[in-house]
mmCIF file of C-alpha atoms in Angstrom:
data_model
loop_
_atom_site.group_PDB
_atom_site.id
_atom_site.type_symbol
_atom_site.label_atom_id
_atom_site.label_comp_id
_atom_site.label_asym_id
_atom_site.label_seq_id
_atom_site.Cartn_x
_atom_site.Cartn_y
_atom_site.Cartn_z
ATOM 1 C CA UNK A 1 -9.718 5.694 -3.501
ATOM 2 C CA UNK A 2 -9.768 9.269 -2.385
ATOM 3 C CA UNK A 3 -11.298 10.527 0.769
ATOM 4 C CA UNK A 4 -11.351 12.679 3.961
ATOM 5 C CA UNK A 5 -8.496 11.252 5.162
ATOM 6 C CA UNK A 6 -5.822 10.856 1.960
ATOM 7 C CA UNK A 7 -5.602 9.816 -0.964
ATOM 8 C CA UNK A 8 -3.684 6.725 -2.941
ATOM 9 C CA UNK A 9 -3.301 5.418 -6.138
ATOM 10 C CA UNK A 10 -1.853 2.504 -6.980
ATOM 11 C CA UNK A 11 -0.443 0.842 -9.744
ATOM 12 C CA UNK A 12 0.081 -0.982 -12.028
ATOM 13 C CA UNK A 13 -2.991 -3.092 -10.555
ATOM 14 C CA UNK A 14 -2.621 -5.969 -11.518
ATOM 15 C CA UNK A 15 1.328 -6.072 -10.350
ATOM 16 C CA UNK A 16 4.071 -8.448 -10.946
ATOM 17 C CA UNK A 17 7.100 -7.296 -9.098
ATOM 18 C CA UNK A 18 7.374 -3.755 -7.881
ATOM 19 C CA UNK A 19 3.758 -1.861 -6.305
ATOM 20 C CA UNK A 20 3.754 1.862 -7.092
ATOM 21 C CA UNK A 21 2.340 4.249 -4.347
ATOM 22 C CA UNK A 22 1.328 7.885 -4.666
ATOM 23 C CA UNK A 23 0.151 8.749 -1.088
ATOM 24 C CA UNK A 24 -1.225 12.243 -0.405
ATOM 25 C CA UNK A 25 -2.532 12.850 3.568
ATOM 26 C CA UNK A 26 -1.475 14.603 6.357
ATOM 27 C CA UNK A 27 1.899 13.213 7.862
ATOM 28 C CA UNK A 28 4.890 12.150 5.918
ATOM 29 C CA UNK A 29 5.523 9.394 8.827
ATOM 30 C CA UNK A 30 3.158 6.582 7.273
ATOM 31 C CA UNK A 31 3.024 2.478 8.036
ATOM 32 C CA UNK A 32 2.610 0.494 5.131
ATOM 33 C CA UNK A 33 1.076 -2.896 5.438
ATOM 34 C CA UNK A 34 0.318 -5.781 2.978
ATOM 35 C CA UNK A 35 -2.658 -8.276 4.110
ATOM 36 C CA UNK A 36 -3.223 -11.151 2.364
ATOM 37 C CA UNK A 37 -6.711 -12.455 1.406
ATOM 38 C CA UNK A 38 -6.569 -14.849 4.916
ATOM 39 C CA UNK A 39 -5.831 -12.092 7.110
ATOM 40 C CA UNK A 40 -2.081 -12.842 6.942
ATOM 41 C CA UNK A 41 0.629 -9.473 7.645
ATOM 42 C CA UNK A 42 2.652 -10.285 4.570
ATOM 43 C CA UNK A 43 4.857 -6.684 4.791
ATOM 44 C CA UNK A 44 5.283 -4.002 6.924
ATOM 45 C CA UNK A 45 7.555 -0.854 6.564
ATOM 46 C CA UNK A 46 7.611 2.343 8.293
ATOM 47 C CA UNK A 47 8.480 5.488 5.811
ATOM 48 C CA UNK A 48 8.332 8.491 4.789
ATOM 49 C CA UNK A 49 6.205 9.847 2.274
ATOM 50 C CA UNK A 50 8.621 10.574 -1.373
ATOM 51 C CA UNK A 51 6.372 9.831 -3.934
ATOM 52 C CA UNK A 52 6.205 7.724 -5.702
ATOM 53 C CA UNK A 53 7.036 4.946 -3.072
ATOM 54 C CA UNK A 54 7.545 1.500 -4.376
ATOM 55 C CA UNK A 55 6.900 -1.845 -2.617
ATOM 56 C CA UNK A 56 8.612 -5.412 -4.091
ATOM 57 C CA UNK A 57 6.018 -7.911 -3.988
ATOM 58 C CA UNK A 58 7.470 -10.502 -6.536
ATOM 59 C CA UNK A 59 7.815 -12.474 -3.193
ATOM 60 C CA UNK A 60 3.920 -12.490 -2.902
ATOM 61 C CA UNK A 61 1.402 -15.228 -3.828
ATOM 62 C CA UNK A 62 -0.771 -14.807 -6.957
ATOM 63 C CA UNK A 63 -3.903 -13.163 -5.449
ATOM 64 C CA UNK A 64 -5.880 -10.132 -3.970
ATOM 65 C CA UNK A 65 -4.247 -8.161 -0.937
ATOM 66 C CA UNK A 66 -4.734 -5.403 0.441
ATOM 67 C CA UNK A 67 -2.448 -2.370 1.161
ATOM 68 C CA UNK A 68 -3.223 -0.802 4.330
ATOM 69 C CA UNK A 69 -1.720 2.805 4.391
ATOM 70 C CA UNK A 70 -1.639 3.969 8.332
ATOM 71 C CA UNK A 71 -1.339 7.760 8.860
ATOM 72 C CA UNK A 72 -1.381 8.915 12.187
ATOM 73 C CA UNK A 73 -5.031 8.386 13.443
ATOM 74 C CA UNK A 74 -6.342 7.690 9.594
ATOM 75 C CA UNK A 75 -6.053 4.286 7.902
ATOM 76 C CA UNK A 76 -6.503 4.090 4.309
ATOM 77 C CA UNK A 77 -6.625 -0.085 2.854
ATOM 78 C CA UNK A 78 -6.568 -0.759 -1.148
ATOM 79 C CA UNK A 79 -7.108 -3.522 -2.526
ATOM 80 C CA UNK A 80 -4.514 -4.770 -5.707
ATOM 81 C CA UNK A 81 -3.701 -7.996 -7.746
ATOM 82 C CA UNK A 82 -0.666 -9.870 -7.507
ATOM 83 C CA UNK A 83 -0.445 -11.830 -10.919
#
């Protein structure tokens, strides 16, 4: 998912316990946020940018969520697995 605003890759997709991120853009300050298929704020955390950054999720649901990456004025949402 690479665009104007930043680029991400994440992985492994589908994930089990521990999300990978690799987050290029143009602040290190970021917002990470994981949505769950509902609509539901299932994790928040304000960072900075070290690549790679890694996000537990064994707590999450089997399903489809997405990771919403906020950077400044740009917002950048991925979707992954949880298995």
């Amino acid at each position: 998912n690479v665009n104007d605003k930043g680029s991400v890759v994440v992985y492994p997709n589908p994930v089990n316990d521990q999300l990978t991120i690799n987050y290029r853009g143009a602040s290190k300050n970021i917002k990470l946020e994981i949505i769950d298929a509902a609509g539901q704020l299932m994790y928040t955390k304000a960072t900075t940018v070290t690549n790679p950054i890694t996000v537990p999720v064994s707590n999450l649901a089997g399903g489809t969520y997405i990771l919403r990456i906020t950077d400044g004025d740009n917002i950048i949402n991925t979707k992954f697995v949880k298995q």
